[in-house]
PDB file of C-alpha atoms and ligand atoms in Angstrom:
ATOM      1  CA  UNK Z  57      31.241  34.826 177.982  1.00  0.00           C
ATOM      2  CA  UNK Z  58      34.330  36.675 177.476  1.00  0.00           C
ATOM      3  CA  UNK Z  59      33.856  36.940 174.101  1.00  0.00           C
ATOM      4  CA  UNK Z  60      30.470  38.739 174.779  1.00  0.00           C
ATOM      5  CA  UNK Z  61      32.177  41.196 176.697  1.00  0.00           C
ATOM      6  CA  UNK Z  62      35.037  41.806 174.549  1.00  0.00           C
ATOM      7  CA  UNK Z  63      32.528  42.524 172.127  1.00  0.00           C
ATOM      8  CA  UNK Z  64      31.479  45.071 174.352  1.00  0.00           C
ATOM      9  CA  UNK Z  65      34.984  46.462 174.759  1.00  0.00           C
ATOM     10  CA  UNK Z  66      35.394  46.670 170.749  1.00  0.00           C
ATOM     11  CA  UNK Z  67      31.829  48.761 170.745  1.00  0.00           C
ATOM     12  CA  UNK Z  68      32.802  51.110 173.612  1.00  0.00           C
ATOM     13  CA  UNK Z  69      35.924  52.533 172.440  1.00  0.00           C
ATOM     14  CA  UNK Z  70      35.824  53.590 169.062  1.00  0.00           C
ATOM     15  CA  UNK Z  71      32.115  55.420 170.343  1.00  0.00           C
ATOM     16  CA  UNK Z  72      34.299  57.304 173.227  1.00  0.00           C
ATOM     17  CA  UNK Z  73      37.097  58.138 170.708  1.00  0.00           C
ATOM     18  CA  UNK Z  74      34.719  60.111 168.362  1.00  0.00           C
ATOM     19  CA  UNK Z  75      33.463  61.448 171.776  1.00  0.00           C
ATOM     20  CA  UNK Z  76      36.941  62.454 172.863  1.00  0.00           C
ATOM     21  CA  UNK Z  77      37.987  63.693 169.247  1.00  0.00           C
ATOM     22  CA  UNK Z  78      35.035  65.643 169.452  1.00  0.00           C
ATOM     23  CA  UNK Z  79      34.965  67.449 172.394  1.00  0.00           C
ATOM     24  CA  UNK Z  80      39.025  68.584 171.371  1.00  0.00           C
ATOM     25  CA  UNK Z  81      38.122  70.040 168.214  1.00  0.00           C
ATOM     26  CA  UNK Z  82      36.887  73.656 168.475  1.00  0.00           C
ATOM     27  CA  UNK Z  83      33.331  74.522 166.373  1.00  0.00           C
ATOM     28  CA  UNK Z  84      35.136  75.765 162.682  1.00  0.00           C
ATOM     29  CA  UNK Z  85      33.731  79.523 163.016  1.00  0.00           C
ATOM     30  CA  UNK Z  86      30.364  78.715 160.584  1.00  0.00           C
ATOM     31  CA  UNK Z  87      29.355  76.813 163.075  1.00  0.00           C
ATOM     32  CA  UNK Z  88      29.192  79.039 165.633  1.00  0.00           C
ATOM     33  CA  UNK Z  89      26.838  81.435 167.548  1.00  0.00           C
ATOM     34  CA  UNK Z  90      26.842  84.913 167.957  1.00  0.00           C
ATOM     35  CA  UNK Z  91      26.982  84.237 171.642  1.00  0.00           C
ATOM     36  CA  UNK Z  92      29.540  81.590 171.287  1.00  0.00           C
ATOM     37  CA  UNK Z  93      31.711  84.203 169.269  1.00  0.00           C
ATOM     38  CA  UNK Z  94      30.905  87.261 171.332  1.00  0.00           C
ATOM     39  CA  UNK Z  95      31.880  85.474 174.256  1.00  0.00           C
ATOM     40  CA  UNK Z  96      35.609  84.947 173.245  1.00  0.00           C
ATOM     41  CA  UNK Z  97      35.453  88.826 171.112  1.00  0.00           C
ATOM     42  CA  UNK Z  98      34.766  90.308 174.372  1.00  0.00           C
ATOM     43  CA  UNK Z  99      37.727  88.156 176.243  1.00  0.00           C
ATOM     44  CA  UNK Z 100      39.317  92.164 175.977  1.00  0.00           C
ATOM     45  CA  UNK Z 101      37.849  95.005 174.845  1.00  0.00           C
ATOM     46  CA  UNK Z 102      37.859  99.458 174.154  1.00  0.00           C
ATOM     47  CA  UNK Z 103      36.195 100.985 177.079  1.00  0.00           C
ATOM     48  CA  UNK Z 104      36.736 104.913 177.227  1.00  0.00           C
ATOM     49  CA  UNK Z 105      38.573 106.808 175.154  1.00  0.00           C
ATOM     50  CA  UNK Z 106      40.955 108.692 177.869  1.00  0.00           C
ATOM     51  CA  UNK Z 107      41.811 111.604 175.560  1.00  0.00           C
ATOM     52  CA  UNK Z 108      41.971 114.746 178.255  1.00  0.00           C
ATOM     53  CA  UNK Z 109      40.447 118.047 177.356  1.00  0.00           C
ATOM     54  CA  UNK Z 110      43.810 119.253 176.713  1.00  0.00           C
ATOM     55  CA  UNK Z 111      47.042 117.863 177.848  1.00  0.00           C
ATOM     56  CA  UNK Z 112      49.699 119.390 180.961  1.00  0.00           C
ATOM     57  CA  UNK Z 113      50.456 123.229 180.538  1.00  0.00           C
ATOM     58  CA  UNK Z 114      47.655 123.078 177.645  1.00  0.00           C
ATOM     59  CA  UNK Z 115      49.650 121.772 175.780  1.00  0.00           C
ATOM     60  CA  UNK Z 116      47.386 119.525 172.637  1.00  0.00           C
ATOM     61  CA  UNK Z 117      49.094 116.602 171.924  1.00  0.00           C
ATOM     62  CA  UNK Z 118      50.718 113.954 173.634  1.00  0.00           C
ATOM     63  CA  UNK Z 119      54.632 112.344 171.946  1.00  0.00           C
ATOM     64  CA  UNK Z 120      55.647 109.671 173.240  1.00  0.00           C
ATOM     65  CA  UNK Z 121      58.652 107.624 171.723  1.00  0.00           C
ATOM     66  CA  UNK Z 122      59.032 103.936 173.029  1.00  0.00           C
ATOM     67  CA  UNK Z 123      61.798 101.733 172.110  1.00  0.00           C
ATOM     68  CA  UNK Z 124      61.552  97.682 172.682  1.00  0.00           C
ATOM     69  CA  UNK Z 125      65.319  96.738 173.479  1.00  0.00           C
ATOM     70  CA  UNK Z 126      64.891  92.934 172.296  1.00  0.00           C
ATOM     71  CA  UNK Z 127      68.618  92.020 171.295  1.00  0.00           C
ATOM     72  CA  UNK Z 128      68.859  88.670 170.844  1.00  0.00           C
ATOM     73  CA  UNK Z 129      65.958  87.434 172.778  1.00  0.00           C
ATOM     74  CA  UNK Z 130      63.805  88.216 170.563  1.00  0.00           C
ATOM     75  CA  UNK Z 131      65.605  85.764 167.330  1.00  0.00           C
ATOM     76  CA  UNK Z 132      65.890  83.432 170.023  1.00  0.00           C
ATOM     77  CA  UNK Z 133      62.158  83.242 171.768  1.00  0.00           C
ATOM     78  CA  UNK Z 134      59.979  84.244 169.368  1.00  0.00           C
ATOM     79  CA  UNK Z 135      61.850  82.804 165.755  1.00  0.00           C
ATOM     80  CA  UNK Z 136      63.470  80.084 167.051  1.00  0.00           C
ATOM     81  CA  UNK Z 137      67.019  81.570 165.860  1.00  0.00           C
ATOM     82  CA  UNK Z 138      70.260  81.612 167.719  1.00  0.00           C
ATOM     83  CA  UNK Z 139      73.176  81.397 165.205  1.00  0.00           C
ATOM     84  CA  UNK Z 140      75.715  83.700 165.411  1.00  0.00           C
ATOM     85  CA  UNK Z 141      74.773  86.242 162.144  1.00  0.00           C
ATOM     86  CA  UNK Z 142      71.259  86.615 163.916  1.00  0.00           C
ATOM     87  CA  UNK Z 143      72.621  86.720 167.662  1.00  0.00           C
ATOM     88  CA  UNK Z 144      75.559  89.839 166.155  1.00  0.00           C
ATOM     89  CA  UNK Z 145      71.419  91.034 164.965  1.00  0.00           C
ATOM     90  CA  UNK Z 146      71.099  92.120 168.611  1.00  0.00           C
ATOM     91  CA  UNK Z 147      73.989  92.071 169.499  1.00  0.00           C
ATOM     92  CA  UNK Z 148      73.799  95.793 167.116  1.00  0.00           C
ATOM     93  CA  UNK Z 149      70.703  97.176 169.472  1.00  0.00           C
ATOM     94  CA  UNK Z 150      72.553  96.883 172.354  1.00  0.00           C
ATOM     95  CA  UNK Z 151      76.054  98.476 170.947  1.00  0.00           C
ATOM     96  CA  UNK Z 152      75.284 100.365 168.384  1.00  0.00           C
ATOM     97  CA  UNK Z 153      71.477 101.463 168.236  1.00  0.00           C
ATOM     98  CA  UNK Z 154      71.572 102.246 171.845  1.00  0.00           C
ATOM     99  CA  UNK Z 155      74.384 104.984 172.283  1.00  0.00           C
ATOM    100  CA  UNK Z 156      72.611 106.538 169.195  1.00  0.00           C
ATOM    101  CA  UNK Z 157      69.655 106.794 170.317  1.00  0.00           C
ATOM    102  CA  UNK Z 158      70.277 107.982 174.372  1.00  0.00           C
ATOM    103  CA  UNK Z 159      72.709 110.760 172.197  1.00  0.00           C
ATOM    104  CA  UNK Z 160      69.278 111.804 170.206  1.00  0.00           C
ATOM    105  CA  UNK Z 161      67.324 112.012 173.456  1.00  0.00           C
ATOM    106  CA  UNK Z 162      69.850 113.927 175.036  1.00  0.00           C
ATOM    107  CA  UNK Z 163      70.456 116.365 171.803  1.00  0.00           C
ATOM    108  CA  UNK Z 164      66.611 116.853 172.159  1.00  0.00           C
ATOM    109  CA  UNK Z 165      66.125 117.332 175.460  1.00  0.00           C
ATOM    110  CA  UNK Z 166      63.069 114.701 175.794  1.00  0.00           C
ATOM    111  CA  UNK Z 167      62.044 111.624 177.607  1.00  0.00           C
ATOM    112  CA  UNK Z 168      61.476 107.823 176.082  1.00  0.00           C
ATOM    113  CA  UNK Z 169      60.088 104.556 177.252  1.00  0.00           C
ATOM    114  CA  UNK Z 170      62.217 101.366 177.110  1.00  0.00           C
ATOM    115  CA  UNK Z 171      60.916  98.242 177.141  1.00  0.00           C
ATOM    116  CA  UNK Z 172      63.747  95.493 178.076  1.00  0.00           C
ATOM    117  CA  UNK Z 173      62.984  91.403 178.072  1.00  0.00           C
ATOM    118  CA  UNK Z 174      64.270  90.704 181.301  1.00  0.00           C
ATOM    119  CA  UNK Z 175      66.696  87.739 179.252  1.00  0.00           C
ATOM    120  CA  UNK Z 176      68.050  91.125 177.357  1.00  0.00           C
ATOM    121  CA  UNK Z 177      69.251  93.250 180.715  1.00  0.00           C
ATOM    122  CA  UNK Z 178      71.226  90.237 181.549  1.00  0.00           C
ATOM    123  CA  UNK Z 179      72.681  89.638 178.556  1.00  0.00           C
ATOM    124  CA  UNK Z 180      73.472  93.735 177.975  1.00  0.00           C
ATOM    125  CA  UNK Z 181      73.529  94.917 181.299  1.00  0.00           C
ATOM    126  CA  UNK Z 182      75.024  98.457 181.128  1.00  0.00           C
ATOM    127  CA  UNK Z 183      71.294  99.437 178.670  1.00  0.00           C
ATOM    128  CA  UNK Z 184      69.753  99.676 181.785  1.00  0.00           C
ATOM    129  CA  UNK Z 185      72.090 102.216 183.520  1.00  0.00           C
ATOM    130  CA  UNK Z 186      72.619 103.915 180.534  1.00  0.00           C
ATOM    131  CA  UNK Z 187      68.605 104.902 180.369  1.00  0.00           C
ATOM    132  CA  UNK Z 188      68.515 105.377 184.238  1.00  0.00           C
ATOM    133  CA  UNK Z 189      70.801 108.467 183.502  1.00  0.00           C
ATOM    134  CA  UNK Z 190      67.382 111.141 182.606  1.00  0.00           C
ATOM    135  CA  UNK Z 191      65.436 110.239 185.391  1.00  0.00           C
ATOM    136  CA  UNK Z 192      62.326 110.690 183.311  1.00  0.00           C
ATOM    137  CA  UNK Z 193      62.991 107.967 181.065  1.00  0.00           C
ATOM    138  CA  UNK Z 194      60.807 104.828 181.764  1.00  0.00           C
ATOM    139  CA  UNK Z 195      61.527 101.411 181.279  1.00  0.00           C
ATOM    140  CA  UNK Z 196      58.478  98.899 181.173  1.00  0.00           C
ATOM    141  CA  UNK Z 197      57.919  94.970 181.303  1.00  0.00           C
ATOM    142  CA  UNK Z 198      58.316  93.200 177.999  1.00  0.00           C
ATOM    143  CA  UNK Z 199      58.418  89.318 179.255  1.00  0.00           C
ATOM    144  CA  UNK Z 200      61.676  87.189 179.766  1.00  0.00           C
ATOM    145  CA  UNK Z 201      63.326  85.898 176.655  1.00  0.00           C
ATOM    146  CA  UNK Z 202      60.486  87.466 174.194  1.00  0.00           C
ATOM    147  CA  UNK Z 203      58.929  83.973 174.646  1.00  0.00           C
ATOM    148  CA  UNK Z 204      55.399  83.697 172.471  1.00  0.00           C
ATOM    149  CA  UNK Z 205      52.724  84.021 174.847  1.00  0.00           C
ATOM    150  CA  UNK Z 206      50.700  81.544 172.707  1.00  0.00           C
ATOM    151  CA  UNK Z 207      52.820  78.418 173.553  1.00  0.00           C
ATOM    152  CA  UNK Z 208      52.396  79.270 176.908  1.00  0.00           C
ATOM    153  CA  UNK Z 209      49.902  77.241 179.583  1.00  0.00           C
ATOM    154  CA  UNK Z 210      48.735  80.132 181.724  1.00  0.00           C
ATOM    155  CA  UNK Z 211      50.528  78.119 184.535  1.00  0.00           C
ATOM    156  CA  UNK Z 212      53.994  78.422 182.475  1.00  0.00           C
ATOM    157  CA  UNK Z 213      53.032  82.695 181.290  1.00  0.00           C
ATOM    158  CA  UNK Z 214      52.394  83.122 185.213  1.00  0.00           C
ATOM    159  CA  UNK Z 215      55.459  81.724 186.943  1.00  0.00           C
ATOM    160  CA  UNK Z 216      57.629  83.119 183.564  1.00  0.00           C
ATOM    161  CA  UNK Z 217      56.736  86.695 184.322  1.00  0.00           C
ATOM    162  CA  UNK Z 218      57.200  86.145 188.058  1.00  0.00           C
ATOM    163  CA  UNK Z 219      60.543  84.907 186.968  1.00  0.00           C
ATOM    164  CA  UNK Z 220      61.265  88.278 184.714  1.00  0.00           C
ATOM    165  CA  UNK Z 221      59.754  90.421 187.084  1.00  0.00           C
ATOM    166  CA  UNK Z 222      62.996  89.323 189.833  1.00  0.00           C
ATOM    167  CA  UNK Z 223      65.711  89.381 186.973  1.00  0.00           C
ATOM    168  CA  UNK Z 224      64.026  93.406 186.094  1.00  0.00           C
ATOM    169  CA  UNK Z 225      63.601  94.226 189.738  1.00  0.00           C
ATOM    170  CA  UNK Z 226      67.763  93.241 190.527  1.00  0.00           C
ATOM    171  CA  UNK Z 227      68.558  95.638 187.213  1.00  0.00           C
ATOM    172  CA  UNK Z 228      65.920  98.809 187.706  1.00  0.00           C
ATOM    173  CA  UNK Z 229      65.768  98.307 190.708  1.00  0.00           C
ATOM    174  CA  UNK Z 230      62.642 100.110 190.702  1.00  0.00           C
ATOM    175  CA  UNK Z 231      58.278  98.362 189.788  1.00  0.00           C
ATOM    176  CA  UNK Z 232      57.333  98.848 186.461  1.00  0.00           C
ATOM    177  CA  UNK Z 233      54.321 100.654 186.090  1.00  0.00           C
ATOM    178  CA  UNK Z 234      54.025  99.706 182.083  1.00  0.00           C
ATOM    179  CA  UNK Z 235      53.286  96.022 180.990  1.00  0.00           C
ATOM    180  CA  UNK Z 236      54.239  95.451 176.663  1.00  0.00           C
ATOM    181  CA  UNK Z 237      53.533  91.324 175.694  1.00  0.00           C
ATOM    182  CA  UNK Z 238      56.380  90.331 173.313  1.00  0.00           C
ATOM    183  CA  UNK Z 239      55.827  90.951 169.712  1.00  0.00           C
ATOM    184  CA  UNK Z 240      52.250  92.468 170.949  1.00  0.00           C
ATOM    185  CA  UNK Z 241      50.694  88.735 171.325  1.00  0.00           C
ATOM    186  CA  UNK Z 242      48.106  88.092 174.140  1.00  0.00           C
ATOM    187  CA  UNK Z 243      46.284  84.772 175.438  1.00  0.00           C
ATOM    188  CA  UNK Z 244      43.514  84.945 176.974  1.00  0.00           C
ATOM    189  CA  UNK Z 245      44.974  84.600 180.827  1.00  0.00           C
ATOM    190  CA  UNK Z 246      47.322  87.836 179.648  1.00  0.00           C
ATOM    191  CA  UNK Z 247      45.298  90.874 181.173  1.00  0.00           C
ATOM    192  CA  UNK Z 248      43.681  88.615 184.209  1.00  0.00           C
ATOM    193  CA  UNK Z 249      48.064  88.128 185.265  1.00  0.00           C
ATOM    194  CA  UNK Z 250      48.357  91.960 183.968  1.00  0.00           C
ATOM    195  CA  UNK Z 251      46.353  92.996 186.487  1.00  0.00           C
ATOM    196  CA  UNK Z 252      47.362  90.704 189.138  1.00  0.00           C
ATOM    197  CA  UNK Z 253      50.731  92.258 188.725  1.00  0.00           C
ATOM    198  CA  UNK Z 254      49.939  95.562 189.266  1.00  0.00           C
ATOM    199  CA  UNK Z 255      50.531  96.759 186.266  1.00  0.00           C
ATOM    200  CA  UNK Z 256      48.942 100.995 185.368  1.00  0.00           C
ATOM    201  CA  UNK Z 257      48.624 100.576 181.669  1.00  0.00           C
ATOM    202  CA  UNK Z 258      48.921  97.780 179.186  1.00  0.00           C
ATOM    203  CA  UNK Z 259      50.675  98.491 175.527  1.00  0.00           C
ATOM    204  CA  UNK Z 260      50.059  95.963 172.412  1.00  0.00           C
ATOM    205  CA  UNK Z 261      46.327  96.250 171.559  1.00  0.00           C
ATOM    206  CA  UNK Z 262      45.555  97.748 168.922  1.00  0.00           C
ATOM    207  CA  UNK Z 263      41.692  99.477 168.890  1.00  0.00           C
ATOM    208  CA  UNK Z 264      41.882 103.010 168.412  1.00  0.00           C
ATOM    209  CA  UNK Z 265      44.883 105.640 168.073  1.00  0.00           C
ATOM    210  CA  UNK Z 266      43.361 107.516 171.491  1.00  0.00           C
ATOM    211  CA  UNK Z 267      44.287 106.143 175.325  1.00  0.00           C
ATOM    212  CA  UNK Z 268      41.309 103.803 176.327  1.00  0.00           C
ATOM    213  CA  UNK Z 269      39.981 102.112 179.423  1.00  0.00           C
ATOM    214  CA  UNK Z 270      40.674  98.357 179.286  1.00  0.00           C
ATOM    215  CA  UNK Z 271      38.018  95.859 179.372  1.00  0.00           C
ATOM    216  CA  UNK Z 272      37.969  92.343 180.023  1.00  0.00           C
ATOM    217  CA  UNK Z 273      34.741  90.118 179.745  1.00  0.00           C
ATOM    218  CA  UNK Z 274      33.013  93.462 179.935  1.00  0.00           C
ATOM    219  CA  UNK Z 275      34.897  95.324 183.120  1.00  0.00           C
ATOM    220  CA  UNK Z 276      36.902  97.563 184.144  1.00  0.00           C
ATOM    221  CA  UNK Z 277      40.613  96.659 184.457  1.00  0.00           C
ATOM    222  CA  UNK Z 278      41.648  99.570 185.819  1.00  0.00           C
ATOM    223  CA  UNK Z 279      44.705  99.772 182.879  1.00  0.00           C
ATOM    224  CA  UNK Z 280      44.926 102.401 180.486  1.00  0.00           C
ATOM    225  CA  UNK Z 281      45.889 100.977 177.214  1.00  0.00           C
ATOM    226  CA  UNK Z 282      48.031 103.146 175.717  1.00  0.00           C
ATOM    227  CA  UNK Z 283      47.117 101.589 172.129  1.00  0.00           C
ATOM    228  CA  UNK Z 284      50.338 100.340 169.373  1.00  0.00           C
ATOM    229  CA  UNK Z 285      50.071  99.962 165.268  1.00  0.00           C
ATOM    230  CA  UNK Z 286      52.036  98.081 163.492  1.00  0.00           C
ATOM    231  CA  UNK Z 287      52.270 101.037 160.604  1.00  0.00           C
ATOM    232  CA  UNK Z 288      54.138 103.354 163.588  1.00  0.00           C
ATOM    233  CA  UNK Z 289      56.599  99.904 164.240  1.00  0.00           C
ATOM    234  CA  UNK Z 290      59.716  99.757 162.510  1.00  0.00           C
ATOM    235  CA  UNK Z 291      59.659  96.266 162.536  1.00  0.00           C
ATOM    236  CA  UNK Z 292      57.369  95.791 159.909  1.00  0.00           C
ATOM    237  CA  UNK Z 293      58.274  98.954 157.514  1.00  0.00           C
ATOM    238  CA  UNK Z 294      62.475  98.144 157.705  1.00  0.00           C
ATOM    239  CA  UNK Z 295      62.987  95.078 159.104  1.00  0.00           C
ATOM    240  CA  UNK Z 296      64.516  91.478 156.365  1.00  0.00           C
ATOM    241  CA  UNK Z 297      63.968  89.040 158.561  1.00  0.00           C
ATOM    242  CA  UNK Z 298      64.084  85.519 156.195  1.00  0.00           C
ATOM    243  CA  UNK Z 299      62.598  82.768 159.187  1.00  0.00           C
ATOM    244  CA  UNK Z 300      58.877  85.204 158.426  1.00  0.00           C
ATOM    245  CA  UNK Z 301      59.396  85.384 155.022  1.00  0.00           C
ATOM    246  CA  UNK Z 302      59.318  89.507 156.206  1.00  0.00           C
ATOM    247  CA  UNK Z 303      61.429  91.959 153.548  1.00  0.00           C
ATOM    248  CA  UNK Z 304      60.608  95.078 153.962  1.00  0.00           C
ATOM    249  CA  UNK Z 305      63.867  97.285 154.006  1.00  0.00           C
ATOM    250  CA  UNK Z 306      61.679 100.972 152.731  1.00  0.00           C
ATOM    251  CA  UNK Z 307      63.723 104.026 152.439  1.00  0.00           C
ATOM    252  CA  UNK Z 308      63.345 106.766 155.309  1.00  0.00           C
ATOM    253  CA  UNK Z 309      61.888 109.067 153.961  1.00  0.00           C
ATOM    254  CA  UNK Z 310      59.459 106.856 153.218  1.00  0.00           C
ATOM    255  CA  UNK Z 311      58.588 105.998 156.409  1.00  0.00           C
ATOM    256  CA  UNK Z 312      59.086 109.536 157.681  1.00  0.00           C
ATOM    257  CA  UNK Z 313      55.976 110.526 155.624  1.00  0.00           C
ATOM    258  CA  UNK Z 314      53.377 107.986 157.286  1.00  0.00           C
ATOM    259  CA  UNK Z 315      54.253 108.778 160.379  1.00  0.00           C
ATOM    260  CA  UNK Z 316      55.059 112.528 160.137  1.00  0.00           C
ATOM    261  CA  UNK Z 317      51.335 112.379 158.626  1.00  0.00           C
ATOM    262  CA  UNK Z 318      50.039 110.181 161.516  1.00  0.00           C
ATOM    263  CA  UNK Z 319      51.477 112.535 163.936  1.00  0.00           C
ATOM    264  CA  UNK Z 320      50.057 115.645 162.392  1.00  0.00           C
ATOM    265  CA  UNK Z 321      46.641 113.776 162.289  1.00  0.00           C
ATOM    266  CA  UNK Z 322      46.810 112.967 166.354  1.00  0.00           C
ATOM    267  CA  UNK Z 323      47.793 117.049 166.396  1.00  0.00           C
ATOM    268  CA  UNK Z 324      44.250 117.720 164.672  1.00  0.00           C
ATOM    269  CA  UNK Z 325      42.712 115.554 166.936  1.00  0.00           C
ATOM    270  CA  UNK Z 326      44.518 116.094 170.189  1.00  0.00           C
ATOM    271  CA  UNK Z 327      45.535 113.069 171.448  1.00  0.00           C
ATOM    272  CA  UNK Z 328      48.385 110.644 171.225  1.00  0.00           C
ATOM    273  CA  UNK Z 329      50.821 109.954 168.791  1.00  0.00           C
ATOM    274  CA  UNK Z 330      52.922 106.993 169.767  1.00  0.00           C
ATOM    275  CA  UNK Z 331      55.847 105.062 168.212  1.00  0.00           C
ATOM    276  CA  UNK Z 332      57.197 101.518 168.976  1.00  0.00           C
ATOM    277  CA  UNK Z 333      61.128 100.671 167.602  1.00  0.00           C
ATOM    278  CA  UNK Z 334      63.984  98.441 168.154  1.00  0.00           C
ATOM    279  CA  UNK Z 335      67.703  99.724 167.920  1.00  0.00           C
ATOM    280  CA  UNK Z 336      68.038  96.587 165.617  1.00  0.00           C
ATOM    281  CA  UNK Z 337      66.123  98.611 163.562  1.00  0.00           C
ATOM    282  CA  UNK Z 338      65.980 102.271 163.666  1.00  0.00           C
ATOM    283  CA  UNK Z 339      69.404 102.139 165.568  1.00  0.00           C
ATOM    284  CA  UNK Z 340      71.208 102.591 161.676  1.00  0.00           C
ATOM    285  CA  UNK Z 341      72.644 105.871 160.726  1.00  0.00           C
ATOM    286  CA  UNK Z 342      69.935 106.480 157.729  1.00  0.00           C
ATOM    287  CA  UNK Z 343      66.783 105.843 159.600  1.00  0.00           C
ATOM    288  CA  UNK Z 344      68.384 107.745 162.893  1.00  0.00           C
ATOM    289  CA  UNK Z 345      68.492 110.232 160.384  1.00  0.00           C
ATOM    290  CA  UNK Z 346      65.459 110.450 159.695  1.00  0.00           C
ATOM    291  CA  UNK Z 347      64.040 110.013 163.533  1.00  0.00           C
ATOM    292  CA  UNK Z 348      66.401 113.063 164.293  1.00  0.00           C
ATOM    293  CA  UNK Z 349      64.484 115.431 160.977  1.00  0.00           C
ATOM    294  CA  UNK Z 350      61.171 113.799 162.471  1.00  0.00           C
ATOM    295  CA  UNK Z 351      61.387 114.863 165.974  1.00  0.00           C
ATOM    296  CA  UNK Z 352      62.856 118.042 164.766  1.00  0.00           C
ATOM    297  CA  UNK Z 353      59.587 118.513 162.493  1.00  0.00           C
ATOM    298  CA  UNK Z 354      57.331 117.759 166.009  1.00  0.00           C
ATOM    299  CA  UNK Z 355      59.046 120.104 167.892  1.00  0.00           C
ATOM    300  CA  UNK Z 356      58.259 123.268 165.947  1.00  0.00           C
ATOM    301  CA  UNK Z 357      54.758 122.706 166.133  1.00  0.00           C
ATOM    302  CA  UNK Z 358      53.810 124.467 169.064  1.00  0.00           C
ATOM    303  CA  UNK Z 359      51.886 122.509 171.258  1.00  0.00           C
ATOM    304  CA  UNK Z 360      53.120 118.985 171.796  1.00  0.00           C
ATOM    305  CA  UNK Z 361      54.612 117.221 175.117  1.00  0.00           C
ATOM    306  CA  UNK Z 362      56.965 114.854 175.215  1.00  0.00           C
ATOM    307  CA  UNK Z 363      56.321 112.171 177.812  1.00  0.00           C
ATOM    308  CA  UNK Z 364      56.707 108.824 178.319  1.00  0.00           C
ATOM    309  CA  UNK Z 365      53.873 106.040 178.409  1.00  0.00           C
ATOM    310  CA  UNK Z 366      53.765 106.036 182.277  1.00  0.00           C
ATOM    311  CA  UNK Z 367      53.663 109.902 182.135  1.00  0.00           C
ATOM    312  CA  UNK Z 368      50.792 109.407 180.075  1.00  0.00           C
ATOM    313  CA  UNK Z 369      48.937 106.915 181.659  1.00  0.00           C
ATOM    314  CA  UNK Z 370      48.860 108.608 184.909  1.00  0.00           C
ATOM    315  CA  UNK Z 371      47.790 111.982 183.169  1.00  0.00           C
ATOM    316  CA  UNK Z 372      44.796 110.340 181.872  1.00  0.00           C
ATOM    317  CA  UNK Z 373      44.303 107.943 184.692  1.00  0.00           C
ATOM    318  CA  UNK Z 374      43.543 111.036 187.010  1.00  0.00           C
TER     319      UNK Z 374
HETATM  320 ZN1  LIG X  95      59.641  92.905 171.683  1.00  0.00          ZN
END
């Protein structure tokens, strides 16, 4: 009897193991139905184009410069690096890059949007008052420690953003309007957390180069998407990052040509031109001179509205 039960258990265990393994392994893409794939693809999609007929004061294009002040957390949180050399690269952003950026914005009398991880605010508390000297500048939400959201459970993601928000409020004294995820990576829970937190706009998606309504599971989230693009980001064009084997180091003149052509296109379309830069990347001499030249070029065109992401989001949401 005991032997029979024992035999039965031996037979049942492998069957159980197989079905658990089957349940845990997702089906490969080629084995899934279009409906199964579409349910994942449609988690977050682009809705209506929100480009207005004209921009404030009859302007033809909206230009918004954003700076992600990621300092050390971009290396620690995202790339798992904490050696003094990597930390010094983050420090460069706050110490050398930020004063140069503030000087350039002041020279041209234009505002900008700054996305700052809460941990960077704690490590470099002088950065927030530097930005707030111009009340038109905007500070947006950008994670706690530039942690990769893909490594978090929904509960961990929610708790981490709540912790970051408390620090954000303590440093800035103001609730952020805009959300940008770390490294533009989102989980399937991110958008619902962003909705719960009461943001007006999101800025990590790439479904268009015009502002649009952000849909989740086919429904309007109420969020405006201010889309980004890797070709409009200084990191992939200029950065050197051994851990990710990414070596770009393009000449600033090459990047000027890409960004100028993208701006010319945005002006022709009457839409938006959004740049994402990092003080530790763009803040170097040659690159800052290029940015100065680009802003001068854009200012030389009639009908350019230099605005923050927040101003654009509010304007297109009317
Ligand atoms: Zn970032």
